[in-house]
Short mmCIF file of C-alpha atoms in Angstrom, two decimals:
data_model
loop_
_atom_site.label_atom_id
_atom_site.label_comp_id
_atom_site.label_asym_id
_atom_site.label_seq_id
_atom_site.Cartn_x
_atom_site.Cartn_y
_atom_site.Cartn_z
CA MET A 1 84.59 201.58 -164.55
CA ALA A 2 85.37 197.90 -163.86
CA ALA A 3 85.69 197.30 -167.62
CA ALA A 4 88.13 200.18 -167.89
CA ILE A 5 90.19 198.85 -165.01
CA GLY A 6 90.24 195.44 -166.63
CA LEU A 7 92.00 197.01 -169.65
CA LEU A 8 94.82 198.37 -167.50
CA SER A 9 97.85 196.24 -166.69
CA GLU A 10 99.00 195.63 -163.16
CA ASP A 11 102.18 197.71 -163.56
CA LYS A 12 99.98 200.86 -163.69
CA PHE A 13 99.08 200.27 -160.05
CA LEU A 14 102.57 199.41 -158.75
CA CYS A 15 104.52 201.62 -156.41
CA SER A 16 107.96 202.29 -157.94
CA ILE A 17 109.56 202.01 -154.49
CA CYS A 18 108.14 198.71 -153.10
CA LEU A 19 107.21 197.35 -156.55
CA ASP A 20 103.87 196.21 -155.15
CA VAL A 21 100.28 197.39 -155.69
CA PHE A 22 99.65 200.76 -154.09
CA THR A 23 98.70 200.91 -150.43
CA ASP A 24 97.22 204.32 -149.43
CA PRO A 25 98.41 205.93 -152.68
CA VAL A 26 99.47 209.61 -152.46
CA SER A 27 100.54 212.07 -155.17
CA THR A 28 103.57 214.32 -155.06
CA PRO A 29 103.38 217.93 -156.41
CA CYS A 30 105.13 216.65 -159.56
CA GLY A 31 102.19 214.29 -160.22
CA HIS A 32 103.76 210.89 -159.44
CA ASN A 33 102.08 208.37 -157.16
CA PHE A 34 103.58 206.30 -154.33
CA CYS A 35 102.49 204.36 -151.28
CA LYS A 36 102.23 206.80 -148.43
CA ASN A 37 104.58 204.81 -146.16
CA CYS A 38 107.06 204.18 -148.99
CA ILE A 39 107.56 207.87 -149.93
CA THR A 40 107.57 208.98 -146.31
CA GLU A 41 110.31 206.49 -145.34
CA HIS A 42 112.24 207.40 -148.51
CA TRP A 43 112.30 211.07 -147.58
CA ASN A 44 113.15 210.26 -143.95
CA ILE A 45 116.20 208.29 -145.04
CA ASN A 46 117.47 210.90 -147.53
CA ASP A 47 118.46 214.44 -146.63
CA SER A 48 116.48 216.04 -149.45
CA CYS A 49 112.90 215.63 -150.56
CA GLN A 50 113.30 214.38 -154.09
CA CYS A 51 110.83 212.56 -156.30
CA PRO A 52 112.16 209.01 -156.92
CA MET A 53 110.73 209.06 -160.42
CA CYS A 54 111.54 212.44 -162.01
CA LYS A 55 114.18 213.54 -159.45
CA GLU A 56 112.44 216.91 -158.85
CA VAL A 57 113.62 218.40 -155.55
CA PHE A 58 111.18 220.06 -153.19
CA THR A 59 112.42 222.81 -150.92
CA SER A 60 110.18 221.62 -148.11
CA LYS A 61 108.53 218.32 -147.43
CA PRO A 62 105.17 218.40 -149.25
CA GLU A 63 102.03 217.63 -147.33
CA LEU A 64 100.89 214.24 -148.52
CA ARG A 65 97.23 213.30 -148.79
CA VAL A 66 95.68 210.07 -150.02
CA ASN A 67 94.65 210.30 -153.66
CA ALA A 68 91.01 209.20 -153.46
CA PHE A 69 90.72 208.54 -157.19
CA ILE A 70 93.82 206.38 -157.38
CA SER A 71 92.86 204.68 -154.13
CA GLU A 72 89.44 203.77 -155.56
CA MET A 73 90.98 202.45 -158.76
CA VAL A 74 93.46 200.35 -156.76
CA ALA A 75 90.60 198.91 -154.69
CA GLN A 76 88.72 198.03 -157.86
CA PHE A 77 91.89 196.51 -159.33
CA ARG A 78 92.51 194.41 -156.23
CA GLN A 79 88.92 193.13 -156.30
CA THR A 80 89.17 192.25 -160.01
CA ALA A 81 92.56 190.63 -159.52
CA GLN A 82 91.24 188.59 -156.61
CA GLN A 83 88.30 187.38 -158.66
CA GLU A 84 90.63 186.41 -161.49
CA ALA A 85 92.94 184.73 -159.00
CA ASN A 86 90.05 182.79 -157.49
CA SER A 87 88.91 181.79 -160.96
CA SER A 88 92.45 180.78 -161.96
CA SER A 89 93.13 178.96 -158.70
CA SER A 90 90.12 176.75 -159.25
CA GLU A 91 91.81 175.56 -162.45
CA GLN A 92 95.22 175.14 -160.82
CA GLN A 93 96.17 172.08 -158.85
CA GLU A 94 96.33 172.03 -155.10
CA SER A 95 99.74 171.10 -153.76
CA LYS A 96 100.03 167.45 -152.78
CA PRO A 97 102.34 165.84 -150.24
CA GLY A 98 105.88 166.00 -151.62
CA GLU A 99 105.10 169.02 -153.84
CA VAL A 100 106.20 172.59 -153.11
CA PRO A 101 103.23 174.79 -152.11
CA CYS A 102 102.80 178.47 -152.96
CA ASP A 103 103.97 180.65 -150.06
CA VAL A 104 101.57 183.49 -150.95
CA CYS A 105 98.32 181.55 -151.15
CA THR A 106 96.04 181.90 -148.14
CA GLY A 107 93.68 179.09 -147.28
CA THR A 108 94.13 176.34 -149.86
CA LYS A 109 97.76 176.18 -150.93
CA LEU A 110 98.23 175.75 -154.68
CA LYS A 111 101.16 173.99 -156.30
CA ALA A 112 104.13 176.32 -156.81
CA LEU A 113 105.25 176.90 -160.38
CA LYS A 114 108.53 178.71 -159.65
CA SER A 115 110.68 179.78 -156.71
CA CYS A 116 112.43 183.19 -156.59
CA LEU A 117 115.98 183.25 -155.23
CA VAL A 118 115.71 187.01 -154.60
CA CYS A 119 112.40 187.04 -152.79
CA LEU A 120 113.02 183.60 -151.26
CA VAL A 121 109.37 182.81 -151.99
CA SER A 122 107.68 180.09 -154.06
CA TYR A 123 104.81 181.21 -156.29
CA CYS A 124 101.85 179.50 -157.92
CA GLU A 125 100.87 180.50 -161.46
CA THR A 126 98.70 183.39 -160.31
CA HIS A 127 101.12 184.90 -157.81
CA LEU A 128 104.03 184.44 -160.22
CA GLU A 129 102.46 186.88 -162.70
CA PRO A 130 104.21 190.04 -161.35
CA HIS A 131 107.60 188.39 -161.85
CA LEU A 132 106.71 187.78 -165.49
CA THR A 133 105.30 191.25 -166.23
CA ALA A 134 106.87 193.83 -163.87
CA SER A 135 110.10 195.15 -165.35
CA ARG A 136 112.05 195.22 -162.07
CA LEU A 137 110.76 191.79 -160.96
CA LYS A 138 111.76 190.27 -164.28
CA ARG A 139 115.37 190.66 -163.19
CA HIS A 140 114.82 188.24 -160.28
CA GLN A 141 116.26 184.71 -160.63
CA LEU A 142 113.50 182.13 -160.97
CA ILE A 143 114.12 178.38 -160.58
CA ASP A 144 111.97 175.29 -160.49
CA PRO A 145 110.03 175.15 -157.21
CA VAL A 146 112.12 174.02 -154.26
CA GLU A 147 111.70 173.96 -150.51
CA ASN A 148 114.08 175.54 -147.99
CA LEU A 149 114.94 178.54 -150.13
CA GLU A 150 116.84 180.04 -147.23
CA GLY A 151 119.34 177.20 -147.59
CA ARG A 152 120.15 178.48 -151.10
CA MET A 153 121.19 181.88 -149.81
CA CYS A 154 124.54 182.82 -148.35
CA MET A 155 124.04 183.42 -144.62
CA THR A 156 126.93 185.92 -144.60
CA HIS A 157 126.20 188.05 -147.65
CA ASP A 158 122.51 187.33 -148.27
CA LYS A 159 123.26 186.44 -151.90
CA PRO A 160 122.29 183.32 -153.89
CA LEU A 161 124.66 180.39 -153.57
CA GLU A 162 125.21 180.09 -157.31
CA LEU A 163 128.90 179.11 -157.28
CA PHE A 164 130.84 176.09 -156.01
CA CYS A 165 134.26 176.21 -154.36
CA LYS A 166 136.07 173.01 -155.41
CA THR A 167 138.88 173.75 -152.96
CA ASP A 168 136.61 173.75 -149.90
CA GLN A 169 133.88 171.62 -151.49
CA GLU A 170 131.08 174.04 -150.58
CA ARG A 171 128.57 176.37 -152.21
CA VAL A 172 129.42 180.06 -152.20
CA CYS A 173 127.97 183.31 -153.42
CA MET A 174 129.61 185.93 -155.67
CA LEU A 175 130.92 187.97 -152.72
CA CYS A 176 132.42 184.85 -151.11
CA THR A 177 134.72 184.43 -154.13
CA VAL A 178 136.04 187.95 -153.64
CA LEU A 179 136.47 187.82 -149.87
CA ASN A 180 136.89 184.32 -148.37
CA HIS A 181 137.61 182.19 -151.45
CA LYS A 182 139.68 184.62 -153.50
CA THR A 183 142.44 182.17 -154.54
CA HIS A 184 140.25 179.06 -154.59
CA ASP A 185 139.10 177.05 -157.59
CA VAL A 186 135.53 178.30 -158.04
CA VAL A 187 133.16 177.23 -160.80
CA PRO A 188 129.47 177.89 -161.51
CA LEU A 189 127.20 175.68 -159.47
CA LYS A 190 125.56 174.36 -162.63
CA GLU A 191 128.94 173.40 -164.06
CA GLU A 192 129.85 171.48 -160.92
CA TYR A 193 126.40 169.90 -160.93
CA GLU A 194 126.90 168.70 -164.50
CA ARG A 195 130.37 167.38 -163.66
CA LYS A 196 129.10 165.54 -160.57
CA LYS A 197 126.11 164.28 -162.52
CA ASN A 198 128.33 162.89 -165.29
CA GLU A 199 130.71 161.45 -162.71
CA LEU A 200 127.82 159.79 -160.88
CA GLU A 201 126.36 158.50 -164.13
CA ASP A 202 129.77 157.06 -165.06
CA GLU A 203 129.75 155.28 -161.71
CA ILE A 204 126.09 154.27 -161.82
CA TRP A 205 126.03 152.79 -165.33
CA PRO A 206 128.57 150.04 -164.57
CA MET A 207 126.60 149.25 -161.42
CA ILE A 208 123.39 149.07 -163.46
CA TRP A 209 125.10 146.88 -166.05
CA GLU A 210 126.51 144.65 -163.33
CA ARG A 211 123.08 144.21 -161.75
CA GLN A 212 121.45 143.60 -165.12
CA HIS A 213 124.13 141.01 -165.79
CA ARG A 214 123.44 139.51 -162.37
CA ILE A 215 119.72 139.36 -163.21
CA GLN A 216 120.56 137.44 -166.39
CA GLU A 217 122.77 135.08 -164.40
CA ILE A 218 120.00 134.52 -161.85
CA LYS A 219 117.48 133.91 -164.64
CA GLN A 220 119.85 131.46 -166.30
CA SER A 221 120.43 129.78 -162.95
CA LEU A 222 116.67 129.59 -162.41
CA SER A 223 116.22 128.14 -165.89
CA PHE A 224 118.95 125.60 -165.21
CA SER A 225 117.33 124.81 -161.86
CA LYS A 226 113.97 124.22 -163.55
CA GLU A 227 115.59 121.98 -166.17
CA ARG A 228 117.44 120.08 -163.48
CA ALA A 229 114.25 119.75 -161.42
CA GLY A 230 112.51 118.35 -164.49
CA ARG A 231 115.33 115.87 -165.05
CA GLU A 232 115.31 114.86 -161.39
CA ILE A 233 111.54 114.36 -161.45
CA ALA A 234 111.85 112.30 -164.64
CA GLU A 235 114.68 110.25 -163.13
CA GLY A 236 112.75 109.78 -159.90
CA PHE A 237 109.69 108.73 -161.86
CA ARG A 238 111.80 106.27 -163.85
CA VAL A 239 113.43 104.80 -160.76
CA PHE A 240 110.26 104.49 -158.73
CA THR A 241 108.35 103.13 -161.71
CA SER A 242 111.10 100.55 -162.18
CA LEU A 243 111.02 99.70 -158.48
CA LYS A 244 107.24 99.51 -158.55
CA GLU A 245 107.32 97.22 -161.56
CA SER A 246 110.05 95.13 -159.94
CA ALA A 247 108.00 94.93 -156.73
CA GLU A 248 104.90 93.97 -158.69
CA ARG A 249 106.88 91.31 -160.62
CA GLY A 250 108.31 90.00 -157.37
CA LEU A 251 104.85 89.89 -155.81
CA ASN A 252 103.39 88.12 -158.85
CA GLU A 253 106.23 85.59 -158.85
CA LEU A 254 105.80 85.09 -155.11
CA ILE A 255 102.07 84.49 -155.50
CA LYS A 256 102.68 82.16 -158.45
CA THR A 257 105.28 80.15 -156.52
CA ILE A 258 103.03 79.83 -153.47
CA GLU A 259 100.01 78.92 -155.62
CA GLU A 260 102.01 76.27 -157.53
CA LYS A 261 103.20 74.76 -154.26
CA GLN A 262 99.67 74.79 -152.93
CA LYS A 263 98.37 73.29 -156.18
CA THR A 264 100.94 70.45 -156.01
CA THR A 265 100.07 69.76 -152.37
CA GLN A 266 96.37 69.84 -153.14
CA LYS A 267 96.73 67.42 -156.09
CA ARG A 268 98.75 65.02 -153.93
CA ALA A 269 96.09 65.19 -151.23
CA GLU A 270 93.24 64.76 -153.71
CA ASP A 271 94.96 61.74 -155.35
CA SER A 272 95.48 60.14 -151.94
CA ILE A 273 91.87 60.75 -150.94
CA LYS A 274 90.61 59.35 -154.23
CA GLU A 275 92.75 56.21 -153.86
CA LEU A 276 91.63 55.76 -150.25
CA GLU A 277 88.01 56.15 -151.22
CA GLN A 278 88.45 53.49 -153.96
CA GLU A 279 90.02 51.08 -151.47
CA ILE A 280 87.25 51.75 -148.97
CA SER A 281 84.72 51.01 -151.71
CA GLU A 282 86.53 47.74 -152.53
CA LEU A 283 86.66 46.77 -148.85
CA MET A 284 82.97 47.52 -148.45
CA LYS A 285 82.28 45.24 -151.43
CA ARG A 286 84.31 42.36 -149.92
CA ARG A 287 82.58 42.84 -146.59
CA THR A 288 79.21 42.47 -148.31
CA GLU A 289 80.39 39.27 -150.02
CA VAL A 290 81.51 37.80 -146.67
CA GLU A 291 78.15 38.58 -145.10
CA GLN A 292 76.31 36.93 -148.01
CA LEU A 293 78.46 33.81 -147.79
CA SER A 294 77.74 33.55 -144.08
CA LEU A 295 74.00 33.47 -144.84
CA TYR A 296 73.83 30.94 -147.71
CA GLU A 297 76.90 28.75 -147.38
CA ASN A 298 78.06 26.38 -144.70
CA HIS A 299 81.14 26.98 -142.69
CA LEU A 300 83.21 24.64 -144.78
CA SER A 301 82.41 26.53 -148.00
CA LEU A 302 83.24 29.85 -146.32
CA LEU A 303 86.62 28.58 -145.25
CA GLN A 304 87.27 27.35 -148.71
CA CYS A 305 86.45 30.81 -150.27
CA PHE A 306 88.38 32.77 -147.63
CA PRO A 307 91.83 32.63 -149.31
CA ALA A 308 90.39 34.11 -152.52
CA LEU A 309 88.65 36.87 -150.61
CA GLU A 310 91.73 37.59 -148.57
CA THR A 311 93.90 37.81 -151.71
CA ALA A 312 91.56 40.46 -153.24
CA LEU A 313 92.02 42.84 -150.26
CA PRO A 314 94.13 46.07 -150.76
CA THR A 315 97.73 45.62 -149.66
CA LYS A 316 98.98 49.26 -149.58
CA ASP A 317 100.31 50.38 -146.17
CA TRP A 318 98.79 53.80 -145.61
CA THR A 319 100.63 54.35 -142.34
CA GLU A 320 103.68 55.43 -144.37
CA VAL A 321 101.66 57.78 -146.57
CA SER A 322 100.91 61.40 -145.44
CA VAL A 323 100.25 64.76 -147.09
CA HIS A 324 102.14 67.57 -145.36
CA PRO A 325 101.27 71.30 -145.82
CA ALA A 326 103.43 72.98 -148.44
CA SER A 327 106.61 74.63 -147.07
CA TYR A 328 106.74 78.43 -147.65
CA GLU A 329 109.73 79.17 -145.42
CA GLY A 330 112.09 81.64 -147.11
CA THR A 331 109.77 82.26 -150.04
CA VAL A 332 108.84 85.81 -149.02
CA VAL A 333 112.35 86.48 -147.73
CA ARG A 334 113.90 85.43 -151.05
CA ALA A 335 111.45 87.64 -152.95
CA VAL A 336 112.20 90.65 -150.73
CA THR A 337 115.94 89.93 -150.97
CA GLN A 338 115.70 89.98 -154.73
CA LEU A 339 113.79 93.29 -154.53
CA GLU A 340 116.46 94.61 -152.19
CA GLU A 341 119.16 93.67 -154.70
CA THR A 342 117.27 95.54 -157.42
CA LEU A 343 116.90 98.54 -155.11
CA SER A 344 120.61 98.41 -154.27
CA LYS A 345 121.50 98.44 -157.96
CA GLU A 346 119.26 101.46 -158.56
CA MET A 347 120.67 103.18 -155.45
CA LYS A 348 124.21 102.62 -156.67
CA LYS A 349 123.34 104.12 -160.05
CA LEU A 350 121.78 107.16 -158.40
CA ILE A 351 124.64 107.69 -155.96
CA GLU A 352 127.14 107.21 -158.79
CA ALA A 353 125.43 110.00 -160.76
CA GLU A 354 125.13 112.18 -157.65
CA LEU A 355 128.78 111.70 -156.69
CA LYS A 356 129.82 112.54 -160.21
CA ARG A 357 127.80 115.79 -160.02
CA VAL A 358 129.12 116.93 -156.65
CA GLN A 359 132.72 116.19 -157.70
CA GLN A 360 132.34 119.01 -160.20
CA TYR A 361 132.51 121.39 -157.21
CA GLU A 362 136.01 120.19 -156.24
CA VAL A 363 138.10 122.82 -154.43
CA ASP A 364 141.82 122.85 -153.69
CA VAL A 365 142.08 122.54 -149.90
CA THR A 366 145.38 123.00 -148.06
CA LEU A 367 146.01 122.82 -144.33
CA ASP A 368 146.51 126.03 -142.33
CA PRO A 369 149.61 125.71 -140.07
CA ASP A 370 148.42 128.68 -137.95
CA THR A 371 145.49 126.53 -136.74
CA ALA A 372 147.38 123.23 -136.25
CA ASN A 373 147.81 121.77 -132.77
CA PRO A 374 151.54 121.75 -131.78
CA TYR A 375 151.63 117.92 -131.84
CA LEU A 376 150.51 117.71 -135.46
CA ILE A 377 152.90 117.12 -138.34
CA LEU A 378 151.90 118.81 -141.62
CA SER A 379 153.45 118.00 -144.99
CA ASP A 380 155.24 120.76 -146.89
CA ASP A 381 152.49 120.90 -149.51
CA GLY A 382 149.79 121.20 -146.80
CA LYS A 383 147.97 118.09 -148.01
CA GLN A 384 148.83 115.56 -145.24
CA VAL A 385 148.56 115.54 -141.45
CA ASN A 386 149.35 113.01 -138.73
CA LEU A 387 150.03 113.10 -135.01
CA GLY A 388 153.60 113.32 -133.79
CA ASN A 389 155.06 112.36 -130.42
CA VAL A 390 156.78 115.68 -129.67
CA LYS A 391 155.09 118.99 -129.00
CA LYS A 392 156.56 121.69 -131.23
CA SER A 393 157.32 125.17 -129.87
CA LEU A 394 154.85 127.35 -131.75
CA PRO A 395 153.39 130.81 -131.05
CA ASP A 396 149.99 130.69 -129.35
CA HIS A 397 148.07 131.95 -132.34
CA PRO A 398 144.39 132.83 -131.60
CA LYS A 399 143.37 130.46 -134.41
CA ARG A 400 145.42 127.53 -133.10
CA PHE A 401 143.85 124.42 -131.49
CA SER A 402 145.53 124.19 -128.09
CA LEU A 403 144.05 120.99 -126.64
CA ASN A 404 142.73 118.70 -129.40
CA PRO A 405 144.94 117.47 -132.30
CA CYS A 406 142.99 119.36 -134.97
CA VAL A 407 143.73 121.58 -137.95
CA LEU A 408 141.60 123.62 -140.36
CA GLY A 409 141.96 124.26 -144.05
CA LYS A 410 143.19 127.65 -145.23
CA GLN A 411 140.21 128.08 -147.52
CA SER A 412 136.90 129.38 -146.18
CA PHE A 413 133.46 129.24 -147.79
CA SER A 414 130.45 131.46 -147.12
CA SER A 415 128.27 130.63 -150.12
CA GLY A 416 127.78 128.15 -152.94
CA ARG A 417 128.93 124.52 -153.07
CA PHE A 418 132.30 122.84 -152.53
CA TYR A 419 133.71 119.30 -152.46
CA PHE A 420 136.96 117.68 -151.35
CA GLU A 421 138.22 114.11 -150.74
CA VAL A 422 140.21 112.68 -147.84
CA GLN A 423 142.18 109.42 -147.96
CA VAL A 424 141.78 107.43 -144.70
CA LYS A 425 143.39 104.17 -145.81
CA GLY A 426 145.35 102.39 -143.06
CA LYS A 427 143.92 104.43 -140.17
CA THR A 428 142.18 103.11 -137.08
CA GLU A 429 140.63 106.43 -136.01
CA TRP A 430 139.97 109.88 -137.44
CA ASP A 431 137.34 112.59 -137.66
CA PHE A 432 136.83 115.33 -140.22
CA GLY A 433 134.19 117.43 -141.98
CA VAL A 434 133.56 121.19 -141.78
CA ALA A 435 133.49 123.69 -138.92
CA ARG A 436 132.32 127.28 -138.57
CA GLU A 437 134.80 130.09 -137.99
CA SER A 438 133.79 130.91 -134.39
CA ILE A 439 134.43 127.43 -132.92
CA ASN A 440 136.21 127.23 -129.55
CA ARG A 441 139.80 126.19 -130.31
CA LYS A 442 141.24 126.31 -126.80
CA GLU A 443 139.03 123.81 -124.93
CA ASP A 444 137.72 120.27 -125.33
CA ILE A 445 134.40 120.96 -127.06
CA PRO A 446 132.03 118.15 -128.23
CA LEU A 447 131.84 117.74 -131.99
CA SER A 448 128.23 118.62 -132.81
CA PRO A 449 126.35 121.02 -135.10
CA GLU A 450 125.30 123.00 -132.03
CA ASP A 451 128.98 123.68 -131.28
CA GLY A 452 129.80 124.43 -134.91
CA TYR A 453 130.99 121.05 -136.26
CA TRP A 454 129.49 118.83 -138.98
CA THR A 455 131.70 115.74 -138.89
CA ILE A 456 131.90 111.93 -138.94
CA TRP A 457 134.46 109.79 -137.12
CA LEU A 458 136.06 106.35 -136.83
CA ARG A 459 137.10 104.81 -133.51
CA LYS A 460 138.62 101.37 -132.72
CA ARG A 461 138.88 100.46 -136.42
CA ILE A 462 135.21 99.56 -136.92
CA LYS A 463 133.03 102.04 -134.96
CA TYR A 464 131.71 104.78 -137.25
CA LYS A 465 129.53 107.67 -136.09
CA ALA A 466 127.95 110.78 -137.54
CA LEU A 467 128.35 113.42 -134.81
CA ASN A 468 124.87 114.89 -135.03
CA ASP A 469 122.59 115.91 -132.13
CA PRO A 470 122.47 113.13 -130.86
CA PRO A 471 125.29 111.10 -132.52
CA VAL A 472 124.19 108.46 -135.04
CA ARG A 473 125.88 105.03 -135.20
CA LEU A 474 126.78 104.12 -138.79
CA PHE A 475 126.75 100.55 -140.09
CA LEU A 476 128.81 100.50 -143.27
CA ARG A 477 129.03 97.54 -145.65
CA SER A 478 132.69 98.22 -146.33
CA LYS A 479 135.47 100.14 -144.66
CA PRO A 480 136.02 103.42 -146.58
CA LYS A 481 139.47 104.14 -147.95
CA LYS A 482 138.62 107.52 -149.41
CA VAL A 483 135.80 109.78 -148.20
CA GLY A 484 134.28 112.67 -150.17
CA VAL A 485 132.84 115.71 -148.38
CA PHE A 486 130.23 117.88 -150.15
CA VAL A 487 128.70 121.09 -148.77
CA ASP A 488 125.83 123.17 -150.17
CA TYR A 489 125.92 126.35 -148.09
CA GLU A 490 122.55 127.81 -149.12
CA GLU A 491 120.79 124.43 -148.97
CA GLY A 492 122.21 123.69 -145.49
CA LEU A 493 123.56 120.31 -146.60
CA VAL A 494 126.72 118.36 -145.66
CA CYS A 495 127.18 114.90 -147.28
CA PHE A 496 129.86 112.23 -146.80
CA TYR A 497 130.50 109.61 -149.51
CA ASP A 498 132.49 106.37 -149.70
CA VAL A 499 134.19 107.16 -153.00
CA ASP A 500 135.42 103.64 -153.81
CA ALA A 501 132.19 101.86 -152.85
CA VAL A 502 130.10 104.63 -154.46
CA ALA A 503 127.90 104.86 -151.36
CA LEU A 504 126.41 107.63 -149.28
CA ILE A 505 127.74 107.43 -145.73
CA TYR A 506 125.67 110.16 -144.04
CA SER A 507 123.97 113.52 -144.72
CA PHE A 508 123.46 116.46 -142.38
CA THR A 509 120.33 118.20 -143.65
CA GLY A 510 118.47 121.39 -142.68
CA CYS A 511 121.67 123.04 -141.39
CA SER A 512 121.68 126.81 -140.82
CA PHE A 513 125.01 128.31 -141.89
CA THR A 514 125.58 131.96 -140.95
CA GLU A 515 129.39 132.09 -140.80
CA LYS A 516 132.37 131.09 -142.87
CA LEU A 517 132.93 127.32 -143.04
CA TYR A 518 136.38 125.71 -142.97
CA PRO A 519 137.41 122.10 -143.76
CA TYR A 520 138.21 120.39 -140.44
CA PHE A 521 140.65 117.49 -139.84
CA ASN A 522 141.71 115.36 -136.85
CA PRO A 523 144.04 112.41 -137.66
CA GLY A 524 143.30 110.79 -134.27
CA LEU A 525 145.65 109.38 -131.63
CA ASN A 526 148.51 107.09 -132.66
CA ASP A 527 146.92 103.96 -131.11
CA ASP A 528 150.32 102.46 -130.17
CA GLY A 529 151.64 103.15 -133.66
CA LYS A 530 148.70 101.49 -135.43
CA ASN A 531 147.23 104.84 -136.51
CA PHE A 532 150.35 106.65 -137.68
CA ALA A 533 149.18 106.84 -141.31
CA PRO A 534 148.31 110.44 -142.24
CA LEU A 535 145.03 111.91 -143.35
CA ILE A 536 145.61 112.91 -146.98
CA ILE A 537 143.68 115.54 -148.92
CA SER A 538 143.66 113.87 -152.33
CA PRO A 539 142.63 115.25 -155.73
CA VAL A 540 139.53 113.87 -157.39
CA ASN A 541 140.37 111.15 -159.91
CA HIS A 542 137.74 111.71 -162.59
CA THR A 543 139.13 108.85 -164.73
CA GLU A 544 137.85 106.39 -162.12
CA TRP A 545 134.36 106.98 -163.51
CA LEU A 546 135.40 105.86 -166.98
CA ILE A 547 137.00 102.69 -165.59
CA PHE A 548 133.97 102.05 -163.38
CA ARG A 549 131.57 102.40 -166.29
CA LEU A 550 133.66 100.18 -168.57
#
């Protein structure tokens, strides 16, 4: 019997009303089989008792009894189908997190193979079988498994949302286009999906290309950085090797000089000792002769020999002869001074090369009149500023410095490197550098990194300071006439250079920049007319390097 059932397809055991396997199958007088509840409800809804299959009409409602034979065959079929399902499910994959599970499976949920937009159910391979074999289920719309199937159905008409209203930018069903969106521009959902997909791809590809291009730029920058690091290491090795060799030469020359001085002093001392010892030996010999004469000669003979003995005595006056220790004063100092000169030459070469590199980041800075204190006088080209004697009537702009005679540049910088030069020739006081955007412009605020300023200043003609935390007194070999300002935003570095002397004035290191930076200028007070010369933002003169090298 089981073998016979195995030869029958599932559609032989399906109720033509519910399209599912029979439950309590009953037979009508015309010989067709239905679920007992299905045929009963069908006849209760309709006025006449008609067979849904052959349309035969019965004058009275037939008495329905369960068909034992069909019922037994259905039970056997269910058992066989369950065994096959269990066997198949063991081969199928269990649903994993992120995968759509089968809604029909009890116990272990298998991975869904398809979702039905009519049934609003997701099916695994086993439970999908009726939709692939049953003629009425084949008409259902199957899609790749998705969650939230209810969200794909129209809440008003209970139909699949398979269209897209471009007018209202929403998904609609077929009935929506007839009722609520009759005059709207409606297209198939798939068509709109393809259009949006192409549109998104057209937008995404340039973004991908841009980022790929950026990756190449970063790689090139990294390669350049590695090459530069190698050059810097090589240059550092060369410089320090040269300094080491110079120091070793200086030390050797120092030792040689001291040893030669000591050798000369020692020879002089040894010669004097040798000569003294010879004279002592001669004196000892004469003393022995006098003693012998006193033993064997009379006094008259001794007196007669005395002039000859006296003439043979040494006559050198040793009271005027002395051997002083060699003088080493200034020997070490001169050696270190020579080393310092060598170091200064190397430093100048390094700073010259460094200044030349940072000047490549020159930017065109102009003064912002909206930030200028009312007492300041700005040139028409925005390149010069000095302090006037009359307060101008200007609007109280939020950016304007109200108390201190300061002004900012128009240009701001929030990344990368930049460099500009300021002429300070003829001035007795000034301060400038860079400042962050959020500085207090209405009160007298100390110039310090904590308050948003990275600056240096001149006061009373000769007093230079770097306004760090705390301020640092600067002792410069020469008075700068033109000062270069270099900023590396990412590196947190602000450097000031004496352009003409090719010297580093001061560096702020380890700075943390989180805002826009602006060039900052203060020409200082007039100092009784002695400081009336303006601060001038001057262009970099690259030809100076050629002249300097020649």
